[in-house]
Structure formats: structure tokens, C-alpha cells
């Protein structure tokens, strides 16, 4: 089975993240780039499927040249090879054009199963898996907390507000996973050493037959019009218990839609 | 916490991956539990060894036989991150990799390597290293443990060793003994009749680490038990040089953990209407702790580069062990004072590190001996002879 895991490099959530003042895109130089946490779960799931059913795991990353760090991490975890889609023309692509660029690349490199994290910690749109499936014309099985492969059928448990749905489809398919699905392994030192020798193919947009006028900031369907720093945390509200503390606490929780 | 010198920017991507893997392991598997291990005086070696093995930590700087074959700086960085958890954890790894696996890897026969190294790298077999004796610590040349070879070629081992990390839990001991041809190393399965290893209790330091005595009462070993590749004290001393390299990196981790705890406490503990970190007395402590930590980190990195270049000399390792352990202990004590009464509880890592570092100051060459090594290097006059 040919499994492709889409892996994204995101700014480290432990550091201050910024948008650029000139074109209002993410300032990738302001923070260290790390592998998006949910992508680690996607890599882990791909490795588990490979271990159970055989095949090959390819990491696909679209991002600037410094995203090679993230690719190496996924390879150190145990993926077999990687494809790095890197081109200045991709800068500023929104979710729609990112899904187009990744779909074009996936068509070129081939796949039986595409696995993604259900969202990234930077943009948090959570739409890429659905868009990708649509562009590829394959079933989409999103928000999986469990994935089973049986021959050419893939079954997942999709997390919902009320529990879970069991969703089944035939391969090829696109799956997105949530953090309940597994516990990602640490890259072993042998894996770190082996990662140096694993092949990483670098593709530009022409190589992947991506039309320049459908990607990048200028072609984005969505636009960041304005942004502001989050306000500093305000002081808490102190409620004095005068025999009605329970009711007041419930009122507060209800006002915030917690209950 | 801000690393004022950005030292880790000097690391390669691969070394940073090693750092992150070990740091992740320590924060998930060790930090939530190590305070309890320390209080109870236990180290769950049989649980941790396979996990450390699959991570690749055990014998990570050796080549082949299931070892990862990483460079010296990666080994140092891994020791630093392990000891940021606890010196007992780093001691376990140092003893396994540098004191037990290293002599087998460097001086052992092919059969000894095949038998022990893959299992030890995987964490399925645990090793210990017997050099120090009850009456011979800094002066190992006077050791009284003997191995006598009879006409059949078999050896008989008699004597005792003390302060042996991992002794009671080990599957194999690398034991150094006097023979008719000088000091030799022996690979001793701990199941051999006549071998016993009672644990030493009532320690106030390295409580999350197993420390033992080893007794050899007519332990019969085949001719093949001797390490063929080395004769003389240079055998065990070369192992100690490996392990000390891990220590001079490791203690930087313990010191960093103490400084982090002190900064966190100083910025959140309010007295007289402001965080105690806003008082100049506290800031002076923190600043000097950070300076010492940075200097220790620089020393470790420099010595790591020398080791990777193949030019590291034992006296330079003495420099690093002497300077960095003292710096770490000073930082731990200062951190303890910043935390006030909270500093003496196991709710914070500081007193645990501080007590551990008292052992680290003494083991693998005491401060005094390393001082004399530098004294001799400067004057040409050996003070310990």
C-alpha cells in the first residue's frame, strides 16, 4: 500500500507567533518551525498501517526550504521517503489553493491512502482533508479516532459531538485523524541516523503541473484584511457567595455556553 | 526560559532531533514520577531500560551491534537532557553505555560483543562496572580483587567492589581484577555461582538509582571471560574518560532544571507586593546562575567538538568534570535559596538535583583528583604519588 502523509511545518506554539506587516501572511522567520502536532499522529498512523499491511510511507510537505527540518523528523520517525513541494510562487496560498497544489502533487506521485492531521496549529481551518478529497475525487473520511484497513476497504470511527460515526469507503481515500487515535512514537536515534540517507525529492510548481495563476497570495480566495494582537488577559470576576454561590456559578457557566 | 547564549543554535538538525526526542521522553516518562522514585529510593530499571533501548540511548555513541553510532555531541546532548530529569537516570545510561558496553565494544572478543552488546543496546540486558573497592577509590591501582588462572585456563575471581551503580539489577558485570599479568577486565554474568550484589541503602543522594556492593567468592569463569584487548589500568581509565564526558554534559541539564525552577518561582512568588524576582538580590543570584550555566554549556560544547575531532585528552575531560559539576552544584544551591522553604521539598526538582550532585561531585574521579590532574598538567609535578 502506497500511503502518503501530508505534513505541515508550523511556528512553535511555545513561542510568540506573528503575522508579517507587509503582506499579512505568517511570519515564518519570527518563530522556530516545528512539525504540526496532529501531523505526528498522522505519521504514526501511517507507520502502524504499514507495519500491519506492508507498503511504503511517503511524507508530502508544502512549505519553504526550512521545512526540511520537519520532513527529517517525519523520516526519523520511520517514513520511507519524502516529497517537498517548494516554490516561491506558493507563498501566501490559502486553503483552497493549497489543496489544489497538494492534489496536483498527489496525482503526480500516486497514492492508495492519504492521511492528514485534522487541522494545523497555525491557520486552524481544518478544511484541507475535505478539499483534497474533493479535488482528487476520492472518499473523505475525516476526524478519525480509529482507522482499519481490510483489503481495499477503509473503515474509520469519526468523532462527533454525540459519540462517533462508523464510516467506510474504498481505497483510494483521504483520511484525517484526531489526537485520540494513537500515541506518536519518538524518533529513535537509529531512525535519526537513517533519516539522513532517505530520499527527499524536491518539486517546484512546474514539476507538479501546478498552474502559477492558481496559487500564491494573489490568487487566494480569502484575504487577511486586518489583524490585531490578542488583548491581554483581563482580571477575573470575583463572585461573593451569599448563599447563592452555586446559582451564580451556574449562571456564569451558562453565559459562556459551557452548560 | 531564555537561553542567553543561544548555544543550541550551534547544534546540527540531527543533534537537535536527539535533544527533542530525549527531552520528550523525560518530560513524559520521568518528570511526573521521579520525585516519588527519589522519595521511595527506587529506580524502575526493568521498565525504563527497554524504553531507553528503543529510543536508542543505550550505547548510542558506539557503532554496530544494534547501537545508533551517533557523534559525541549528540551523546552529550542526550546526557544533558536525561540529567535534566535526574542524575540517577543519566547515571544508569552512563554506566550501561560508557562503563559496561564500551569496554566490551572496545576490548572484547567477537563472541563477547555478539553475546552482550545487542541485548544491552536494546535494554534487555543491564550492565554494571566494577572498579572501585571498599578500600580503593581514588587509587584503583591498589585494588585487592584478584583473578587467578589455573592450568585449564579457567579463572577464579575473589574480592569485593563497592559503590557500583546498577550492581543488584545487572545481568552482566565488567569487573577489573589483579592478575599475574597486571589488571585485566572480566565479563561476568551475574548468575555465576559465587557472585552476589547486595544493594546499598540509606543514601541521601542518587536515591532514584541502584547502588550496590559486589562480592566474588571463588567465582569460576571460563578462559573466554577475560577482555582480550587490554591489560593494565588504562582499560578502566579509558572507560571512565568516556563516562566523565557524559557527566560534564549531564550536569548542565541538572543545573538548567534548577535555574528554570528558580526563575519560575521568582517570577510568581509575591512578597512585599511584588514578585521576588523583581528584587535585586534575587536577580543577582539568577544572573550569576545563568552565567555559570552558559559557561558550563560552552565548556561541554567545546569538549564535544574536540571529542568528535578525535583530539580530546583526559586532562581536558578532568577540566570539564571539575568545572561543570562544581558550577552545577553552586547553581543548585543558589536555586534552593531562591525557592526558600519550598526549595527543600520534592514538590520542586531543586533539592533532588542538589543532593544528587553531591554524589556526582565525588564519583568518576573526585573533585580533588581532577584538581590534581590539572595541577600536574600545569606544573609537571604529580601531587598524588
XYZ file of C-alpha atoms in Angstrom:
644
model
C 0.000 0.000 0.000
C 1.242 3.416 -1.001
C 0.485 5.748 1.911
C 1.164 9.481 1.644
C 1.117 11.590 4.799
C 0.702 15.331 4.353
C 2.878 17.020 6.963
C 2.967 20.738 7.703
C 5.606 22.835 9.374
C 4.081 25.382 11.752
C 5.539 28.032 14.069
C 6.304 26.624 17.512
C 3.226 27.157 19.668
C 5.532 27.700 22.659
C 6.853 30.932 21.125
C 5.187 34.208 20.145
C 3.672 33.879 16.696
C 3.293 36.866 14.357
C 1.871 37.889 11.025
C 4.005 39.961 8.666
C 3.049 43.626 8.446
C 3.719 43.839 4.673
C 1.534 41.099 3.188
C -0.277 39.894 6.344
C 0.958 36.328 5.922
C 2.541 34.220 8.633
C 5.986 35.448 9.676
C 7.882 32.173 9.378
C 11.165 33.721 10.448
C 9.774 35.019 13.750
C 9.450 31.596 15.360
C 11.091 28.188 15.136
C 9.380 25.859 12.711
C 8.180 22.589 14.186
C 6.117 19.691 12.896
C 2.398 20.349 13.382
C 1.408 18.192 16.325
C -1.533 16.447 14.653
C 0.722 15.580 11.725
C 2.780 13.439 14.114
C -0.369 11.411 14.811
C -0.920 11.098 11.065
C 2.646 9.843 10.557
C 2.240 7.398 13.450
C -0.979 6.027 11.968
C 0.635 5.643 8.557
C 3.550 3.746 10.119
C 1.156 1.476 12.016
C -0.787 0.689 8.852
C 2.464 -0.025 7.026
C 3.631 -2.298 9.845
C 0.364 -4.242 9.708
C -0.231 -4.340 5.954
C 3.116 -3.580 4.318
C 3.757 -0.877 1.751
C 5.544 2.402 1.806
C 5.052 5.693 3.645
C 5.828 8.920 1.802
C 5.857 12.302 3.526
C 4.494 15.182 1.463
C 5.230 18.704 2.653
C 4.451 22.006 1.010
C 6.466 24.786 2.563
C 9.596 26.920 2.352
C 13.055 25.359 2.258
C 13.376 25.434 6.056
C 10.539 22.890 6.219
C 13.199 20.228 5.553
C 13.624 20.068 9.379
C 10.059 18.870 9.664
C 10.494 16.393 6.829
C 13.561 14.930 8.553
C 11.613 14.500 11.761
C 8.890 12.525 9.961
C 11.559 10.429 8.220
C 13.287 9.846 11.574
C 10.001 8.517 12.957
C 10.157 5.874 10.213
C 8.647 7.168 6.961
C 10.438 5.807 3.879
C 10.824 8.878 1.681
C 9.598 12.409 1.203
C 8.435 14.843 -1.414
C 8.992 18.521 -0.687
C 6.884 20.935 -2.728
C 8.743 24.216 -2.502
C 8.336 27.243 -4.754
C 8.283 30.993 -4.116
C 5.077 31.119 -6.182
C 3.291 29.157 -3.421
C 3.849 31.855 -0.782
C 0.577 33.123 0.646
C -1.583 30.292 -0.729
C -4.871 29.899 1.124
C -6.561 26.598 1.929
C -8.209 26.318 -1.490
C -5.015 26.838 -3.445
C -3.020 24.681 -1.010
C -5.466 21.836 -1.615
C -5.076 22.366 -5.375
C -1.278 22.319 -5.180
C -1.207 19.219 -2.955
C -3.806 17.455 -5.146
C -1.707 18.082 -8.249
C 1.349 16.710 -6.469
C -0.545 13.667 -5.191
C -1.787 12.909 -8.712
C 1.806 13.015 -9.889
C 3.339 10.841 -7.152
C 0.385 8.432 -6.809
C -1.288 7.108 -3.627
C -3.657 4.498 -2.217
C -4.263 6.312 1.047
C -3.661 9.936 2.050
C -3.505 10.702 5.778
C -3.539 14.179 7.336
C -3.833 15.685 10.772
C -7.333 17.141 11.115
C -6.007 20.689 11.480
C -2.851 22.742 11.923
C -1.992 24.831 14.949
C -1.365 27.940 12.833
C -4.278 28.527 10.450
C -6.698 26.095 12.144
C -9.030 25.955 9.148
C -9.426 22.177 9.398
C -10.724 22.005 5.814
C -7.781 20.645 3.891
C -8.709 16.953 4.045
C -12.193 17.622 2.685
C -10.920 19.912 -0.069
C -8.215 17.453 -1.017
C -10.663 14.538 -1.269
C -12.949 16.630 -3.460
C -10.127 17.653 -5.782
C -8.850 14.080 -6.009
C -12.332 12.632 -6.494
C -11.874 10.181 -3.605
C -13.925 9.451 -0.491
C -13.158 11.618 2.531
C -13.008 10.041 5.995
C -12.335 12.890 8.388
C -11.777 13.280 12.156
C -10.830 9.633 12.598
C -10.071 8.313 16.061
C -9.559 4.799 14.655
C -8.632 3.532 11.194
C -8.949 -0.049 9.937
C -7.828 -1.333 6.576
C -9.273 -4.530 5.146
C -8.184 -5.268 1.610
C -9.341 -2.306 -0.443
C -11.795 -1.078 2.200
C -11.006 1.543 4.824
C -13.212 1.999 7.891
C -12.883 4.783 10.447
C -14.556 5.979 13.593
C -15.348 9.648 13.052
C -15.521 11.691 16.243
C -18.778 13.631 16.581
C -20.453 15.726 19.276
C -22.681 12.782 20.180
C -20.114 9.963 20.041
C -18.776 8.571 16.809
C -19.860 7.538 13.329
C -18.540 4.444 11.653
C -17.601 5.433 8.104
C -16.499 3.015 5.424
C -15.141 3.650 1.955
C -12.996 2.022 -0.670
C -9.441 2.967 -1.445
C -8.024 5.250 -2.662
C -9.234 7.624 0.035
C -8.298 10.630 2.165
C -8.299 10.243 5.955
C -7.790 12.920 8.606
C -7.007 11.952 12.199
C -7.562 13.457 15.651
C -5.210 13.161 18.617
C -7.238 10.353 20.214
C -6.088 7.969 17.503
C -2.677 6.941 18.860
C 0.430 7.960 20.775
C 3.108 9.113 18.306
C 6.462 7.393 18.747
C 9.675 9.269 19.484
C 12.121 9.220 16.614
C 14.700 6.644 17.692
C 18.377 7.511 17.382
C 18.737 4.858 14.701
C 15.798 6.456 12.930
C 17.502 9.858 13.188
C 20.658 8.430 11.651
C 18.744 6.580 8.925
C 16.721 9.696 8.044
C 19.856 11.343 6.674
C 20.063 8.738 3.919
C 16.390 8.623 2.948
C 15.436 10.205 -0.375
C 13.771 13.621 -0.370
C 12.505 14.698 -3.787
C 12.136 18.446 -4.236
C 9.470 19.626 -6.660
C 8.685 23.119 -7.957
C 5.253 24.053 -9.235
C 6.184 23.264 -12.841
C 7.316 19.760 -11.830
C 3.925 19.071 -10.266
C 1.998 20.721 -13.107
C 0.640 23.411 -10.821
C -0.620 26.498 -12.642
C 1.085 29.592 -11.258
C -2.086 31.655 -11.526
C -3.980 29.330 -9.200
C -1.650 29.542 -6.212
C 0.028 32.177 -4.073
C -1.164 35.297 -2.345
C -2.537 36.973 -5.480
C -4.828 34.042 -6.285
C -6.083 33.458 -2.758
C -9.875 33.407 -2.405
C -9.627 34.581 1.173
C -7.720 37.640 2.333
C -6.480 38.803 5.728
C -7.875 42.341 5.826
C -6.777 43.364 9.278
C -5.256 41.831 12.363
C -4.565 42.854 15.928
C -2.724 41.343 18.860
C -4.904 39.416 21.293
C -5.822 41.642 24.240
C -4.011 40.862 27.473
C -5.950 38.598 29.801
C -8.407 40.657 31.870
C -8.718 40.291 35.610
C -11.136 37.578 36.721
C -14.568 38.235 38.154
C -14.936 37.654 41.869
C -18.364 36.486 42.952
C -19.083 36.599 46.655
C -21.021 33.619 47.936
C -24.029 34.932 49.834
C -25.825 31.616 49.908
C -26.413 31.763 46.163
C -22.863 30.892 45.030
C -23.967 27.737 43.241
C -26.620 29.549 41.239
C -24.198 32.336 40.328
C -21.562 29.835 39.221
C -24.147 28.056 37.062
C -25.275 31.393 35.621
C -21.671 32.245 34.711
C -21.096 28.865 33.043
C -24.374 29.188 31.129
C -23.432 32.695 29.952
C -20.234 31.253 28.482
C -22.189 28.345 26.959
C -20.291 25.749 28.988
C -23.607 24.292 30.209
C 13.457 30.008 29.882
C 15.633 32.153 27.648
C 18.964 30.514 26.794
C 21.023 33.702 26.921
C 23.816 32.411 24.679
C 21.616 30.538 22.157
C 24.091 27.667 22.457
C 21.749 25.125 20.919
C 21.818 27.120 17.675
C 25.296 25.585 17.317
C 23.810 22.092 17.139
C 23.060 20.308 13.876
C 19.485 19.400 12.936
C 20.277 15.832 13.873
C 21.607 16.812 17.304
C 18.505 18.900 17.912
C 16.336 15.921 16.999
C 18.239 13.825 19.553
C 17.681 16.583 22.115
C 13.961 16.804 21.399
C 13.491 13.026 21.459
C 15.200 12.646 24.855
C 13.547 15.772 26.272
C 10.146 14.459 25.183
C 10.848 11.072 26.756
C 11.990 12.644 30.027
C 9.071 15.037 30.265
C 6.504 12.303 29.643
C 8.028 9.221 31.263
C 10.274 10.555 34.004
C 9.413 14.006 35.363
C 5.898 13.125 36.545
C 7.254 10.201 38.614
C 10.864 10.866 39.541
C 10.039 12.700 42.777
C 8.282 9.555 44.009
C 11.158 7.311 42.934
C 13.538 9.548 44.831
C 11.400 9.538 47.960
C 10.893 5.770 47.843
C 14.522 5.090 46.921
C 13.717 3.070 43.795
C 14.651 3.114 40.134
C 12.320 1.125 37.829
C 15.173 -0.102 35.661
C 13.366 -3.080 34.109
C 10.619 -0.762 32.908
C 12.850 2.087 31.733
C 15.671 0.080 30.143
C 13.642 -1.281 27.182
C 12.130 2.171 26.618
C 15.582 3.768 26.643
C 16.752 0.952 24.373
C 14.069 1.508 21.768
C 14.802 5.233 21.851
C 18.413 4.279 21.104
C 20.083 5.876 24.139
C 21.968 2.801 25.380
C 25.422 2.713 23.810
C 24.298 5.439 21.423
C 27.856 6.588 20.688
C 29.032 3.083 19.717
C 28.895 1.610 16.199
C 27.294 -1.680 15.209
C 25.725 -4.405 17.392
C 22.411 -2.569 17.455
C 23.928 0.756 18.585
C 22.973 4.001 16.894
C 26.503 5.286 16.182
C 25.882 8.960 16.931
C 28.560 11.618 17.381
C 29.966 12.753 20.716
C 27.954 15.978 20.873
C 24.723 14.028 20.347
C 25.763 11.743 23.200
C 26.457 14.783 25.361
C 23.146 16.435 24.487
C 21.298 13.217 25.341
C 23.080 13.040 28.723
C 22.177 16.686 29.376
C 18.502 16.045 28.715
C 18.481 12.835 30.783
C 20.092 14.564 33.745
C 17.639 17.465 33.466
C 15.296 14.680 34.588
C 17.515 13.161 37.268
C 21.208 12.376 37.765
C 20.168 8.804 38.620
C 18.665 8.324 35.166
C 21.787 9.711 33.490
C 23.938 7.523 35.749
C 22.034 4.448 34.619
C 22.641 5.353 30.977
C 26.297 6.317 31.555
C 27.032 3.047 33.300
C 25.229 0.959 30.711
C 26.717 2.694 27.662
C 30.115 4.026 28.698
C 31.198 1.725 31.518
C 29.672 -1.653 30.656
C 29.092 -1.625 26.881
C 32.133 0.483 25.970
C 34.804 -1.900 27.339
C 33.100 -4.894 25.719
C 32.831 -2.963 22.451
C 36.408 -1.671 22.605
C 38.338 -4.525 24.239
C 36.008 -7.524 23.968
C 36.191 -10.621 21.764
C 33.734 -11.049 18.901
C 31.889 -13.641 20.998
C 31.589 -11.261 23.961
C 30.324 -8.494 21.683
C 27.760 -10.743 19.992
C 26.571 -12.150 23.279
C 26.091 -8.890 25.159
C 26.025 -5.726 23.042
C 22.760 -6.178 21.089
C 20.847 -7.164 24.247
C 22.378 -4.287 26.199
C 21.624 -1.766 23.410
C 18.001 -2.946 23.447
C 17.794 -2.631 27.234
C 17.048 -6.340 27.614
C 20.311 -6.861 29.498
C 21.630 -4.448 32.127
C 25.330 -3.976 32.830
C 27.453 -2.655 35.657
C 31.137 -1.789 36.087
C 33.248 -2.980 38.995
C 36.397 -0.954 39.642
C 36.041 0.881 42.975
C 36.613 -1.193 46.130
C 35.778 -0.552 49.783
C 39.395 0.444 50.469
C 40.415 1.655 47.000
C 38.510 4.557 45.489
C 40.716 7.279 44.042
C 43.672 4.869 44.000
C 42.379 1.892 41.991
C 45.901 0.606 41.256
C 45.931 -0.861 44.767
C 42.820 -2.973 44.166
C 42.665 -6.262 46.044
C 40.238 -8.176 43.851
C 42.207 -10.962 42.177
C 41.707 -13.331 39.275
C 43.850 -16.443 39.175
C 44.132 -18.634 36.112
C 44.508 -22.375 36.651
C 46.272 -24.730 34.200
C 42.949 -25.471 32.442
C 42.734 -21.793 31.520
C 39.731 -21.077 33.766
C 39.792 -18.063 36.071
C 38.813 -17.776 39.732
C 37.702 -14.366 40.912
C 37.843 -13.260 44.565
C 37.291 -9.879 46.216
C 34.769 -7.092 46.616
C 33.691 -3.908 44.830
C 31.709 -1.004 46.231
C 29.519 1.910 45.085
C 28.557 0.024 41.947
C 25.685 1.645 40.061
C 23.182 -0.926 38.691
C 25.017 -3.713 40.619
C 21.990 -5.511 42.116
C 19.940 -5.331 38.906
C 22.699 -6.159 36.431
C 22.770 -9.197 34.159
C 26.457 -8.724 33.463
C 29.303 -7.061 35.329
C 32.533 -5.828 33.783
C 34.938 -6.468 36.668
C 38.555 -5.313 36.900
C 40.927 -7.519 38.889
C 44.631 -8.053 39.574
C 46.173 -10.981 37.685
C 49.712 -12.246 37.364
C 49.991 -10.150 34.189
C 48.511 -6.938 35.610
C 44.972 -5.559 35.835
C 42.533 -7.307 33.479
C 38.843 -6.911 32.745
C 36.354 -9.783 33.038
C 32.859 -10.153 31.628
C 30.972 -11.789 34.488
C 27.368 -12.977 34.131
C 25.775 -12.090 37.472
C 24.152 -15.546 37.588
C 27.596 -17.128 38.047
C 27.824 -19.033 41.362
C 29.765 -17.075 43.994
C 28.648 -13.674 42.673
C 26.435 -11.570 44.941
C 25.408 -7.910 44.829
C 23.532 -6.543 47.852
C 22.062 -3.067 47.441
C 23.400 -0.137 49.463
C 20.585 1.673 51.273
C 20.296 4.793 53.461
C 21.677 7.083 50.750
C 20.571 10.717 50.774
C 21.720 11.245 47.165
C 21.010 9.461 43.874
C 18.065 7.832 45.586
C 16.460 7.117 42.186
C 19.425 4.919 41.264
C 20.527 1.450 42.322
C 23.894 1.367 44.126
C 25.420 -1.911 45.295
C 28.388 -3.824 46.588
C 29.703 -6.725 44.521
C 31.182 -9.813 46.195
C 33.162 -12.515 44.390
C 33.551 -15.696 46.379
C 35.534 -18.149 44.235
C 33.659 -17.089 41.105
C 34.729 -19.569 38.398
C 34.944 -18.097 34.912
C 35.982 -19.697 31.600
C 39.141 -18.527 29.854
C 36.903 -16.679 27.396
C 35.616 -14.342 30.145
C 38.654 -12.069 30.071
C 38.597 -8.948 27.873
C 41.383 -9.823 25.402
C 42.053 -6.292 24.172
C 43.585 -4.546 27.177
C 45.902 -5.051 30.128
C 46.568 -2.519 32.862
C 44.791 0.405 34.462
C 44.425 2.188 31.127
C 41.492 -0.170 30.410
C 39.177 1.028 33.170
C 40.505 4.591 32.985
C 39.569 4.832 29.288
C 36.009 3.790 30.218
C 35.878 6.441 32.937
C 37.022 9.071 30.465
C 34.014 8.153 28.281
C 31.617 8.317 31.196
C 33.035 11.586 32.541
C 32.386 13.145 29.169
C 28.717 12.261 29.687
C 28.814 13.742 33.179
C 30.250 17.081 32.144
C 27.310 17.425 29.734
C 24.778 15.846 32.049
C 25.233 18.231 34.947
C 24.444 21.138 32.626
C 20.974 19.609 32.373
C 20.571 19.298 36.143
C 21.739 22.900 36.567
C 19.380 24.126 33.867
C 16.444 22.417 35.572
C 17.366 24.177 38.830
C 17.680 27.595 37.191
C 14.375 27.104 35.368
C 12.667 26.241 38.636
C 14.245 29.288 40.307
C 13.188 31.689 37.526
C 9.663 30.277 37.503
C 9.413 30.583 41.266
C 10.979 34.063 41.395
C 8.540 35.438 38.851
C 5.431 34.024 40.520
C 6.180 34.169 44.257
C 4.981 37.534 45.574
C 6.375 39.130 48.739
C 6.132 42.763 49.800
C 3.694 43.320 46.934
C 5.895 42.202 44.050
C 7.436 39.034 42.614
C 10.651 38.203 44.458
C 12.328 38.137 41.014
C 11.898 41.926 40.967
C 14.285 42.288 43.931
C 17.888 42.977 43.042
C 19.203 40.320 45.435
C 17.243 37.653 43.591
C 18.174 38.977 40.172
C 21.835 38.882 41.086
C 21.506 35.213 42.035
C 19.668 34.371 38.828
C 22.117 36.314 36.670
C 25.164 34.553 38.085
C 23.447 31.190 37.853
C 22.769 31.885 34.170
C 26.401 32.957 33.626
C 27.707 29.756 35.228
C 25.242 27.666 33.257
C 26.276 29.291 29.989
C 29.954 28.785 30.754
C 29.369 25.139 31.617
C 27.412 24.691 28.395
C 30.232 26.287 26.399
C 32.794 24.029 28.039
C 30.711 20.966 27.225
C 30.218 22.024 23.620
C 33.923 22.760 23.146
C 34.968 19.418 24.620
C 32.333 17.701 22.468
C 33.894 19.237 19.375
C 37.338 18.049 20.481
C 35.978 14.557 21.066
C 34.337 14.468 17.651
C 37.639 15.622 16.164
C 39.364 12.759 17.988
C 41.734 15.049 19.907
C 40.110 15.138 23.354
C 42.657 14.472 26.111
C 41.894 13.003 29.555
C 43.071 16.188 31.310
C 40.550 18.174 29.258
C 37.843 15.803 30.453
C 39.095 16.458 34.009
C 38.779 20.210 33.329
C 35.183 19.733 32.220
C 34.175 17.405 35.039
C 35.793 19.644 37.658
C 34.379 22.905 36.317
C 30.900 21.781 35.329
C 29.988 19.702 38.373
C 31.091 22.494 40.685
C 29.105 25.018 38.627
C 26.037 22.793 38.674
C 26.218 22.261 42.419
C 26.589 26.009 43.034
C 23.607 26.699 40.774
C 21.530 24.059 42.574
C 22.360 25.568 45.976
C 21.543 29.094 44.805
C 18.282 27.868 43.286
C 17.449 26.199 46.572
C 17.806 29.542 48.357
C 15.600 31.315 45.804
C 12.840 28.794 46.461
C 13.016 29.343 50.208
C 11.307 26.626 52.218
C 9.696 25.227 49.076
C 13.218 24.525 47.877
C 13.640 21.680 50.345
C 10.563 19.747 49.223
C 10.235 17.190 46.449
C 7.412 19.304 45.002
C 10.219 21.075 43.153
C 13.205 19.414 41.460
C 15.863 21.550 43.136
C 16.765 19.711 46.352
C 16.718 16.417 44.457
C 19.244 17.725 41.935
C 21.279 19.368 44.690
C 21.567 16.159 46.686
C 22.286 14.110 43.565
C 25.089 16.433 42.550
C 26.877 15.713 45.838
C 27.411 12.171 44.514
C 28.296 13.389 41.055
C 30.951 15.618 42.658
C 32.594 12.518 44.107
C 32.050 9.691 41.650
C 34.014 9.125 38.461
C 37.026 10.933 39.860
C 36.566 13.177 42.862
C 36.904 16.944 42.619
C 40.193 16.575 44.456
C 41.660 14.096 41.979
C 40.597 16.122 38.946
C 42.125 19.186 40.604
C 45.388 17.287 40.972
C 45.229 16.177 37.333
C 45.117 19.840 36.317
C 47.814 20.661 38.866
C 50.068 18.073 37.320
C 49.230 19.289 33.805
C 50.331 22.810 34.779
C 53.415 22.011 36.851
C 54.536 18.629 35.623
C 54.574 17.582 39.290
C 52.198 14.756 40.231
C 50.854 15.506 43.726
C 49.161 12.144 44.283
C 52.240 9.982 44.020
